[in-house]
Amino acid sequence: MDERRPDNAPAAWLHRAALFLVTLSSAVAVYRAAGDAASVAFVAASYLTLLLLFACLRSYELAPPGEAAGGRRGRIRRAVWSLSSLLTVMFAWRVAAVMPYWPAALLVWALAAATTVGSFVALFHRRPH
């Protein structure tokens, strides 16, 4: 369904509910991490990056189709990839830090690299239909 149409209220409600849950989860994480400045900064940075990613995805949905790769949709795609890669690296850094053995941490970083490269290929090296 197209969310730009006014008769798509259920999807809009679902998006608002998801945003509320992400906000609530982030607030609880900040509350539980009180006193640990690094954890609070991580939660805040992750939350803000996620909000920017959602805003970029929404802008991409609303942009007119068929624009050239260097146009508005191309710029938004680059922003989406950058933000999703930033989130991937942030979470990989956090998870790898708590791995008990270096091979497990290496696996976390390898998966993060594969995700980042795979998303780059999917966004920039495939022909849109």
Short mmCIF file of N, CA, C and O in Angstrom, two decimals:
data_model
loop_
_atom_site.label_atom_id
_atom_site.label_comp_id
_atom_site.label_asym_id
_atom_site.label_seq_id
_atom_site.Cartn_x
_atom_site.Cartn_y
_atom_site.Cartn_z
N MET A 1 0.83 -1.19 0.00
CA MET A 1 0.00 0.00 0.00
C MET A 1 0.87 1.25 0.00
O MET A 1 1.94 1.26 0.58
N ASP A 2 0.38 2.29 -0.57
CA ASP A 2 1.10 3.55 -0.64
C ASP A 2 0.77 4.38 0.59
O ASP A 2 -0.37 4.73 0.83
N GLU A 3 1.79 4.71 1.40
CA GLU A 3 1.56 5.45 2.62
C GLU A 3 1.24 6.91 2.37
O GLU A 3 0.80 7.60 3.28
N ARG A 4 1.46 7.39 1.18
CA ARG A 4 1.17 8.79 0.89
C ARG A 4 -0.32 9.03 0.76
O ARG A 4 -0.78 10.15 0.85
N ARG A 5 -1.08 7.96 0.56
CA ARG A 5 -2.52 8.11 0.43
C ARG A 5 -3.16 8.22 1.80
O ARG A 5 -2.75 7.56 2.75
N PRO A 6 -4.18 9.05 1.96
CA PRO A 6 -4.80 9.24 3.27
C PRO A 6 -5.54 8.01 3.79
O PRO A 6 -5.78 7.90 4.97
N ASP A 7 -5.88 7.05 2.93
CA ASP A 7 -6.62 5.89 3.37
C ASP A 7 -5.71 4.79 3.94
O ASP A 7 -6.14 3.69 4.20
N ASN A 8 -4.45 5.12 4.18
CA ASN A 8 -3.50 4.15 4.70
C ASN A 8 -3.20 4.42 6.18
O ASN A 8 -2.07 4.36 6.61
N ALA A 9 -4.22 4.69 6.97
CA ALA A 9 -4.07 5.01 8.38
C ALA A 9 -3.49 3.85 9.20
O ALA A 9 -2.69 4.10 10.10
N PRO A 10 -3.84 2.59 8.93
CA PRO A 10 -3.26 1.51 9.74
C PRO A 10 -1.73 1.45 9.66
O PRO A 10 -1.06 1.24 10.66
N ALA A 11 -1.17 1.66 8.48
CA ALA A 11 0.29 1.61 8.34
C ALA A 11 0.93 2.79 9.08
O ALA A 11 1.97 2.63 9.71
N ALA A 12 0.31 3.96 9.00
CA ALA A 12 0.84 5.12 9.71
C ALA A 12 0.80 4.88 11.22
O ALA A 12 1.75 5.23 11.94
N TRP A 13 -0.27 4.28 11.70
CA TRP A 13 -0.38 3.98 13.13
C TRP A 13 0.70 2.99 13.54
O TRP A 13 1.32 3.13 14.61
N LEU A 14 0.96 2.00 12.71
CA LEU A 14 1.98 1.00 13.00
C LEU A 14 3.37 1.64 13.07
O LEU A 14 4.17 1.32 13.95
N HIS A 15 3.65 2.56 12.17
CA HIS A 15 4.94 3.25 12.19
C HIS A 15 5.09 4.09 13.44
O HIS A 15 6.17 4.12 14.05
N ARG A 16 4.03 4.77 13.85
CA ARG A 16 4.09 5.57 15.08
C ARG A 16 4.29 4.68 16.30
O ARG A 16 5.05 5.03 17.21
N ALA A 17 3.64 3.54 16.33
CA ALA A 17 3.79 2.61 17.45
C ALA A 17 5.22 2.07 17.51
O ALA A 17 5.81 1.97 18.60
N ALA A 18 5.79 1.74 16.37
CA ALA A 18 7.17 1.25 16.34
C ALA A 18 8.14 2.33 16.82
O ALA A 18 9.06 2.05 17.59
N LEU A 19 7.93 3.56 16.39
CA LEU A 19 8.78 4.67 16.81
C LEU A 19 8.65 4.89 18.32
O LEU A 19 9.64 5.13 19.02
N PHE A 20 7.44 4.77 18.83
CA PHE A 20 7.23 4.91 20.27
C PHE A 20 7.98 3.82 21.03
O PHE A 20 8.62 4.08 22.06
N LEU A 21 7.93 2.58 20.54
CA LEU A 21 8.62 1.48 21.22
C LEU A 21 10.14 1.65 21.18
O LEU A 21 10.83 1.36 22.16
N VAL A 22 10.67 2.13 20.07
CA VAL A 22 12.11 2.38 19.98
C VAL A 22 12.50 3.49 20.95
O VAL A 22 13.52 3.40 21.65
N THR A 23 11.68 4.53 21.03
CA THR A 23 11.95 5.63 21.95
C THR A 23 11.88 5.15 23.40
O THR A 23 12.76 5.48 24.21
N LEU A 24 10.87 4.38 23.71
CA LEU A 24 10.73 3.85 25.07
C LEU A 24 11.90 2.94 25.42
O LEU A 24 12.48 3.05 26.52
N SER A 25 12.27 2.07 24.52
CA SER A 25 13.41 1.17 24.76
C SER A 25 14.70 1.96 24.98
O SER A 25 15.50 1.62 25.87
N SER A 26 14.90 3.00 24.20
CA SER A 26 16.10 3.82 24.36
C SER A 26 16.09 4.56 25.69
O SER A 26 17.12 4.65 26.37
N ALA A 27 14.93 5.06 26.09
CA ALA A 27 14.82 5.76 27.38
C ALA A 27 15.11 4.81 28.54
O ALA A 27 15.81 5.17 29.49
N VAL A 28 14.60 3.59 28.46
CA VAL A 28 14.87 2.60 29.51
C VAL A 28 16.36 2.25 29.54
O VAL A 28 16.94 2.12 30.62
N ALA A 29 16.97 2.12 28.38
CA ALA A 29 18.40 1.81 28.33
C ALA A 29 19.23 2.93 28.94
O ALA A 29 20.19 2.66 29.67
N VAL A 30 18.86 4.17 28.68
CA VAL A 30 19.57 5.31 29.28
C VAL A 30 19.37 5.31 30.78
O VAL A 30 20.31 5.54 31.56
N TYR A 31 18.16 5.04 31.24
CA TYR A 31 17.87 4.99 32.67
C TYR A 31 18.70 3.91 33.36
O TYR A 31 19.28 4.14 34.43
N ARG A 32 18.76 2.73 32.75
CA ARG A 32 19.51 1.62 33.34
C ARG A 32 21.01 1.84 33.30
O ARG A 32 21.75 1.27 34.10
N ALA A 33 21.48 2.66 32.36
CA ALA A 33 22.91 2.92 32.22
C ALA A 33 23.34 4.18 32.96
O ALA A 33 24.47 4.62 32.79
N ALA A 34 22.46 4.73 33.79
CA ALA A 34 22.80 5.96 34.52
C ALA A 34 24.11 5.76 35.27
O ALA A 34 24.30 4.75 35.95
N GLY A 35 25.00 6.70 35.13
CA GLY A 35 26.30 6.60 35.78
C GLY A 35 27.38 6.09 34.84
O GLY A 35 28.56 6.27 35.11
N ASP A 36 27.00 5.46 33.75
CA ASP A 36 27.97 4.98 32.76
C ASP A 36 27.85 5.87 31.52
O ASP A 36 27.02 5.64 30.65
N ALA A 37 28.69 6.87 31.48
CA ALA A 37 28.60 7.88 30.41
C ALA A 37 28.79 7.27 29.03
O ALA A 37 28.12 7.68 28.07
N ALA A 38 29.67 6.28 28.92
CA ALA A 38 29.91 5.67 27.61
C ALA A 38 28.66 4.94 27.11
O ALA A 38 28.32 5.03 25.92
N SER A 39 27.96 4.25 28.00
CA SER A 39 26.75 3.54 27.60
C SER A 39 25.64 4.51 27.23
O SER A 39 24.90 4.30 26.26
N VAL A 40 25.50 5.58 28.00
CA VAL A 40 24.48 6.59 27.69
C VAL A 40 24.78 7.23 26.34
O VAL A 40 23.87 7.42 25.51
N ALA A 41 26.04 7.55 26.08
CA ALA A 41 26.42 8.15 24.79
C ALA A 41 26.15 7.17 23.64
O ALA A 41 25.67 7.58 22.58
N PHE A 42 26.43 5.89 23.86
CA PHE A 42 26.18 4.89 22.83
C PHE A 42 24.69 4.81 22.51
O PHE A 42 24.30 4.79 21.34
N VAL A 43 23.85 4.75 23.54
CA VAL A 43 22.40 4.66 23.33
C VAL A 43 21.90 5.91 22.62
O VAL A 43 21.11 5.83 21.67
N ALA A 44 22.35 7.08 23.06
CA ALA A 44 21.91 8.33 22.45
C ALA A 44 22.34 8.42 20.98
O ALA A 44 21.54 8.78 20.10
N ALA A 45 23.59 8.06 20.70
CA ALA A 45 24.09 8.11 19.32
C ALA A 45 23.35 7.10 18.45
O ALA A 45 22.99 7.41 17.30
N SER A 46 23.10 5.91 18.98
CA SER A 46 22.37 4.89 18.21
C SER A 46 20.94 5.36 17.92
O SER A 46 20.45 5.19 16.80
N TYR A 47 20.30 5.92 18.91
CA TYR A 47 18.92 6.39 18.74
C TYR A 47 18.85 7.51 17.71
O TYR A 47 17.99 7.48 16.81
N LEU A 48 19.75 8.48 17.81
CA LEU A 48 19.74 9.59 16.85
C LEU A 48 20.05 9.12 15.43
O LEU A 48 19.44 9.57 14.46
N THR A 49 20.99 8.18 15.31
CA THR A 49 21.33 7.63 14.00
C THR A 49 20.13 6.88 13.42
O THR A 49 19.83 6.99 12.22
N LEU A 50 19.44 6.13 14.26
CA LEU A 50 18.26 5.40 13.81
C LEU A 50 17.15 6.35 13.36
O LEU A 50 16.49 6.13 12.34
N LEU A 51 16.95 7.45 14.10
CA LEU A 51 15.95 8.44 13.69
C LEU A 51 16.31 9.06 12.34
O LEU A 51 15.43 9.25 11.49
N LEU A 52 17.58 9.38 12.16
CA LEU A 52 18.02 9.92 10.86
C LEU A 52 17.81 8.90 9.74
O LEU A 52 17.38 9.27 8.65
N LEU A 53 18.08 7.64 10.03
CA LEU A 53 17.87 6.60 9.03
C LEU A 53 16.39 6.49 8.67
O LEU A 53 16.04 6.41 7.48
N PHE A 54 15.51 6.51 9.66
CA PHE A 54 14.06 6.48 9.38
C PHE A 54 13.64 7.68 8.55
O PHE A 54 12.83 7.55 7.62
N ALA A 55 14.17 8.85 8.88
CA ALA A 55 13.81 10.06 8.12
C ALA A 55 14.29 9.95 6.67
O ALA A 55 13.55 10.33 5.74
N CYS A 56 15.49 9.43 6.46
CA CYS A 56 15.99 9.25 5.10
C CYS A 56 15.16 8.23 4.32
O CYS A 56 14.87 8.44 3.14
N LEU A 57 14.79 7.15 4.97
CA LEU A 57 13.97 6.14 4.30
C LEU A 57 12.61 6.72 3.91
O LEU A 57 12.10 6.46 2.82
N ARG A 58 12.04 7.52 4.79
CA ARG A 58 10.76 8.16 4.48
C ARG A 58 10.91 9.14 3.31
O ARG A 58 10.06 9.19 2.41
N SER A 59 11.99 9.90 3.30
CA SER A 59 12.24 10.81 2.18
C SER A 59 12.41 10.06 0.87
O SER A 59 11.95 10.51 -0.17
N TYR A 60 13.07 8.92 0.95
CA TYR A 60 13.26 8.10 -0.25
C TYR A 60 11.91 7.60 -0.77
O TYR A 60 11.66 7.59 -1.98
N GLU A 61 11.04 7.16 0.14
CA GLU A 61 9.71 6.70 -0.27
C GLU A 61 8.91 7.80 -0.94
O GLU A 61 8.15 7.54 -1.87
N LEU A 62 9.05 9.02 -0.46
CA LEU A 62 8.26 10.14 -0.97
C LEU A 62 8.87 10.80 -2.20
O LEU A 62 8.20 11.56 -2.89
N ALA A 63 10.15 10.53 -2.47
CA ALA A 63 10.80 11.13 -3.64
C ALA A 63 10.18 10.58 -4.92
O ALA A 63 9.84 9.40 -4.99
N PRO A 64 10.04 11.41 -5.92
CA PRO A 64 9.49 10.93 -7.19
C PRO A 64 10.38 9.86 -7.81
O PRO A 64 11.59 10.00 -7.84
N PRO A 65 9.78 8.77 -8.29
CA PRO A 65 10.59 7.71 -8.91
C PRO A 65 11.16 8.17 -10.24
O PRO A 65 10.69 9.10 -10.86
N GLY A 66 12.21 7.49 -10.65
CA GLY A 66 12.79 7.75 -11.96
C GLY A 66 13.83 8.85 -11.99
O GLY A 66 14.30 9.20 -13.06
N GLU A 67 14.20 9.38 -10.83
CA GLU A 67 15.23 10.41 -10.84
C GLU A 67 16.58 9.76 -11.13
O GLU A 67 16.80 8.59 -10.84
N ALA A 68 17.47 10.52 -11.69
CA ALA A 68 18.80 10.00 -12.01
C ALA A 68 19.55 9.63 -10.74
O ALA A 68 19.23 10.09 -9.65
N ALA A 69 20.57 8.78 -10.87
CA ALA A 69 21.34 8.31 -9.72
C ALA A 69 21.99 9.47 -8.97
O ALA A 69 22.20 9.39 -7.77
N GLY A 70 22.30 10.53 -9.65
CA GLY A 70 22.90 11.68 -9.00
C GLY A 70 21.87 12.64 -8.43
O GLY A 70 22.23 13.61 -7.79
N GLY A 71 20.61 12.35 -8.63
CA GLY A 71 19.55 13.23 -8.15
C GLY A 71 19.24 13.01 -6.68
O GLY A 71 20.04 12.46 -5.92
N ARG A 72 18.05 13.44 -6.30
CA ARG A 72 17.64 13.39 -4.89
C ARG A 72 17.63 11.95 -4.36
O ARG A 72 18.13 11.69 -3.28
N ARG A 73 17.06 11.03 -5.11
CA ARG A 73 17.00 9.64 -4.65
C ARG A 73 18.40 9.05 -4.50
O ARG A 73 18.66 8.27 -3.58
N GLY A 74 19.32 9.42 -5.36
CA GLY A 74 20.70 8.94 -5.25
C GLY A 74 21.37 9.46 -3.99
O GLY A 74 22.08 8.71 -3.30
N ARG A 75 21.16 10.74 -3.69
CA ARG A 75 21.73 11.31 -2.46
C ARG A 75 21.14 10.65 -1.23
O ARG A 75 21.85 10.36 -0.27
N ILE A 76 19.84 10.39 -1.27
CA ILE A 76 19.19 9.75 -0.13
C ILE A 76 19.71 8.32 0.03
O ILE A 76 19.95 7.86 1.16
N ARG A 77 19.89 7.61 -1.08
CA ARG A 77 20.43 6.24 -1.00
C ARG A 77 21.82 6.24 -0.37
O ARG A 77 22.15 5.37 0.44
N ARG A 78 22.65 7.21 -0.73
CA ARG A 78 23.98 7.30 -0.13
C ARG A 78 23.89 7.57 1.37
O ARG A 78 24.64 7.00 2.16
N ALA A 79 22.96 8.42 1.76
CA ALA A 79 22.76 8.70 3.19
C ALA A 79 22.26 7.47 3.93
O ALA A 79 22.71 7.17 5.05
N VAL A 80 21.34 6.72 3.32
CA VAL A 80 20.83 5.49 3.93
C VAL A 80 21.96 4.50 4.13
O VAL A 80 22.10 3.89 5.21
N TRP A 81 22.80 4.32 3.13
CA TRP A 81 23.91 3.38 3.27
C TRP A 81 24.88 3.84 4.35
O TRP A 81 25.34 3.03 5.17
N SER A 82 25.18 5.12 4.37
CA SER A 82 26.12 5.64 5.37
C SER A 82 25.58 5.44 6.79
O SER A 82 26.30 5.00 7.69
N LEU A 83 24.31 5.76 6.99
CA LEU A 83 23.72 5.62 8.33
C LEU A 83 23.60 4.16 8.75
O LEU A 83 23.88 3.81 9.90
N SER A 84 23.20 3.30 7.83
CA SER A 84 23.08 1.88 8.19
C SER A 84 24.46 1.28 8.44
O SER A 84 24.62 0.45 9.35
N SER A 85 25.46 1.70 7.70
CA SER A 85 26.82 1.23 7.95
C SER A 85 27.33 1.73 9.29
O SER A 85 28.00 0.99 10.03
N LEU A 86 27.03 2.97 9.62
CA LEU A 86 27.42 3.52 10.93
C LEU A 86 26.79 2.71 12.06
O LEU A 86 27.47 2.34 13.02
N LEU A 87 25.50 2.40 11.95
CA LEU A 87 24.85 1.59 12.97
C LEU A 87 25.48 0.20 13.06
O LEU A 87 25.69 -0.33 14.16
N THR A 88 25.77 -0.40 11.93
CA THR A 88 26.40 -1.72 11.92
C THR A 88 27.74 -1.69 12.64
O THR A 88 28.03 -2.56 13.48
N VAL A 89 28.56 -0.70 12.34
CA VAL A 89 29.88 -0.59 12.97
C VAL A 89 29.74 -0.30 14.47
O VAL A 89 30.47 -0.87 15.29
N MET A 90 28.80 0.55 14.82
CA MET A 90 28.60 0.86 16.24
C MET A 90 28.22 -0.40 17.04
O MET A 90 28.78 -0.66 18.11
N PHE A 91 27.29 -1.16 16.51
CA PHE A 91 26.86 -2.37 17.23
C PHE A 91 27.94 -3.44 17.20
O PHE A 91 28.12 -4.17 18.18
N ALA A 92 28.67 -3.56 16.11
CA ALA A 92 29.76 -4.53 16.05
C ALA A 92 30.84 -4.18 17.08
O ALA A 92 31.37 -5.06 17.77
N TRP A 93 31.15 -2.92 17.19
CA TRP A 93 32.14 -2.46 18.17
C TRP A 93 31.69 -2.83 19.58
O TRP A 93 32.48 -3.36 20.37
N ARG A 94 30.43 -2.60 19.87
CA ARG A 94 29.89 -2.89 21.20
C ARG A 94 29.85 -4.40 21.49
O ARG A 94 30.20 -4.83 22.58
N VAL A 95 29.42 -5.18 20.52
CA VAL A 95 29.31 -6.63 20.71
C VAL A 95 30.70 -7.27 20.75
O VAL A 95 30.97 -8.13 21.59
N ALA A 96 31.60 -6.86 19.86
CA ALA A 96 32.94 -7.44 19.82
C ALA A 96 33.69 -7.18 21.13
O ALA A 96 34.50 -8.01 21.56
N ALA A 97 33.39 -6.07 21.77
CA ALA A 97 34.07 -5.74 23.03
C ALA A 97 33.73 -6.70 24.16
O ALA A 97 34.53 -6.87 25.08
N VAL A 98 32.58 -7.35 24.10
CA VAL A 98 32.19 -8.27 25.17
C VAL A 98 32.41 -9.74 24.81
O VAL A 98 32.07 -10.62 25.61
N MET A 99 32.96 -10.01 23.65
CA MET A 99 33.23 -11.39 23.27
C MET A 99 34.39 -11.92 24.12
O MET A 99 35.39 -11.23 24.30
N PRO A 100 34.25 -13.15 24.62
CA PRO A 100 35.30 -13.67 25.51
C PRO A 100 36.59 -14.07 24.80
O PRO A 100 37.65 -14.08 25.40
N TYR A 101 36.51 -14.41 23.53
CA TYR A 101 37.70 -14.84 22.79
C TYR A 101 37.83 -14.02 21.52
O TYR A 101 36.85 -13.62 20.91
N TRP A 102 39.09 -13.81 21.11
CA TRP A 102 39.30 -12.98 19.93
C TRP A 102 38.71 -13.56 18.65
O TRP A 102 38.29 -12.79 17.78
N PRO A 103 38.62 -14.91 18.47
CA PRO A 103 37.99 -15.39 17.24
C PRO A 103 36.50 -15.00 17.15
O PRO A 103 36.00 -14.72 16.06
N ALA A 104 35.84 -14.96 18.29
CA ALA A 104 34.43 -14.54 18.28
C ALA A 104 34.32 -13.07 17.91
O ALA A 104 33.44 -12.68 17.13
N ALA A 105 35.20 -12.24 18.45
CA ALA A 105 35.20 -10.81 18.10
C ALA A 105 35.52 -10.62 16.62
O ALA A 105 34.91 -9.78 15.95
N LEU A 106 36.45 -11.41 16.13
CA LEU A 106 36.79 -11.35 14.71
C LEU A 106 35.60 -11.73 13.84
O LEU A 106 35.35 -11.09 12.79
N LEU A 107 34.85 -12.73 14.27
CA LEU A 107 33.64 -13.13 13.53
C LEU A 107 32.61 -12.01 13.52
O LEU A 107 31.98 -11.74 12.48
N VAL A 108 32.45 -11.33 14.64
CA VAL A 108 31.51 -10.20 14.70
C VAL A 108 31.92 -9.13 13.68
O VAL A 108 31.09 -8.61 12.92
N TRP A 109 33.21 -8.78 13.65
CA TRP A 109 33.69 -7.78 12.71
C TRP A 109 33.58 -8.24 11.26
O TRP A 109 33.26 -7.45 10.37
N ALA A 110 33.81 -9.53 11.03
CA ALA A 110 33.68 -10.07 9.66
C ALA A 110 32.23 -9.99 9.18
O ALA A 110 31.97 -9.63 8.03
N LEU A 111 31.30 -10.31 10.07
CA LEU A 111 29.88 -10.22 9.70
C LEU A 111 29.47 -8.77 9.46
O LEU A 111 28.69 -8.48 8.54
N ALA A 112 30.00 -7.86 10.26
CA ALA A 112 29.69 -6.44 10.06
C ALA A 112 30.24 -5.96 8.72
O ALA A 112 29.57 -5.23 7.98
N ALA A 113 31.45 -6.40 8.38
CA ALA A 113 32.04 -6.02 7.09
C ALA A 113 31.23 -6.60 5.94
O ALA A 113 30.96 -5.91 4.94
N ALA A 114 30.82 -7.86 6.06
CA ALA A 114 30.03 -8.49 5.00
C ALA A 114 28.69 -7.78 4.83
O ALA A 114 28.22 -7.58 3.69
N THR A 115 28.08 -7.39 5.93
CA THR A 115 26.81 -6.66 5.87
C THR A 115 26.99 -5.31 5.18
O THR A 115 26.18 -4.92 4.34
N THR A 116 28.03 -4.61 5.54
CA THR A 116 28.29 -3.29 4.95
C THR A 116 28.57 -3.40 3.45
O THR A 116 28.01 -2.64 2.65
N VAL A 117 29.41 -4.35 3.07
CA VAL A 117 29.73 -4.53 1.65
C VAL A 117 28.49 -5.01 0.89
O VAL A 117 28.19 -4.53 -0.21
N GLY A 118 27.75 -5.95 1.47
CA GLY A 118 26.54 -6.45 0.82
C GLY A 118 25.50 -5.37 0.60
O GLY A 118 24.87 -5.31 -0.46
N SER A 119 25.33 -4.51 1.59
CA SER A 119 24.36 -3.42 1.42
C SER A 119 24.83 -2.42 0.37
O SER A 119 24.02 -1.87 -0.38
N PHE A 120 26.14 -2.19 0.28
CA PHE A 120 26.66 -1.31 -0.75
C PHE A 120 26.38 -1.87 -2.13
O PHE A 120 25.91 -1.15 -3.03
N VAL A 121 26.64 -3.15 -2.31
CA VAL A 121 26.39 -3.79 -3.60
C VAL A 121 24.90 -3.74 -3.92
O VAL A 121 24.50 -3.42 -5.05
N ALA A 122 24.06 -4.03 -2.94
CA ALA A 122 22.61 -4.03 -3.17
C ALA A 122 22.09 -2.64 -3.54
O ALA A 122 21.20 -2.51 -4.39
N LEU A 123 22.64 -1.61 -2.93
CA LEU A 123 22.14 -0.26 -3.18
C LEU A 123 22.73 0.41 -4.42
O LEU A 123 22.07 1.23 -5.05
N PHE A 124 23.98 0.09 -4.75
CA PHE A 124 24.65 0.86 -5.79
C PHE A 124 25.09 0.08 -7.01
O PHE A 124 25.44 0.67 -8.02
N HIS A 125 25.11 -1.25 -6.94
CA HIS A 125 25.60 -2.01 -8.09
C HIS A 125 24.58 -2.96 -8.68
O HIS A 125 24.93 -3.89 -9.39
N ARG A 126 23.34 -2.75 -8.40
CA ARG A 126 22.30 -3.55 -9.04
C ARG A 126 21.42 -2.59 -9.84
O ARG A 126 21.29 -1.42 -9.51
N ARG A 127 20.85 -3.13 -10.87
CA ARG A 127 19.99 -2.29 -11.71
C ARG A 127 18.59 -2.27 -11.12
O ARG A 127 18.00 -3.33 -10.90
N PRO A 128 18.06 -1.07 -10.87
CA PRO A 128 16.69 -1.00 -10.34
C PRO A 128 15.68 -1.46 -11.39
O PRO A 128 15.88 -1.29 -12.58
N HIS A 129 14.62 -2.02 -10.93
CA HIS A 129 13.58 -2.54 -11.84
C HIS A 129 12.55 -1.49 -12.13
O HIS A 129 12.17 -0.70 -11.42
#
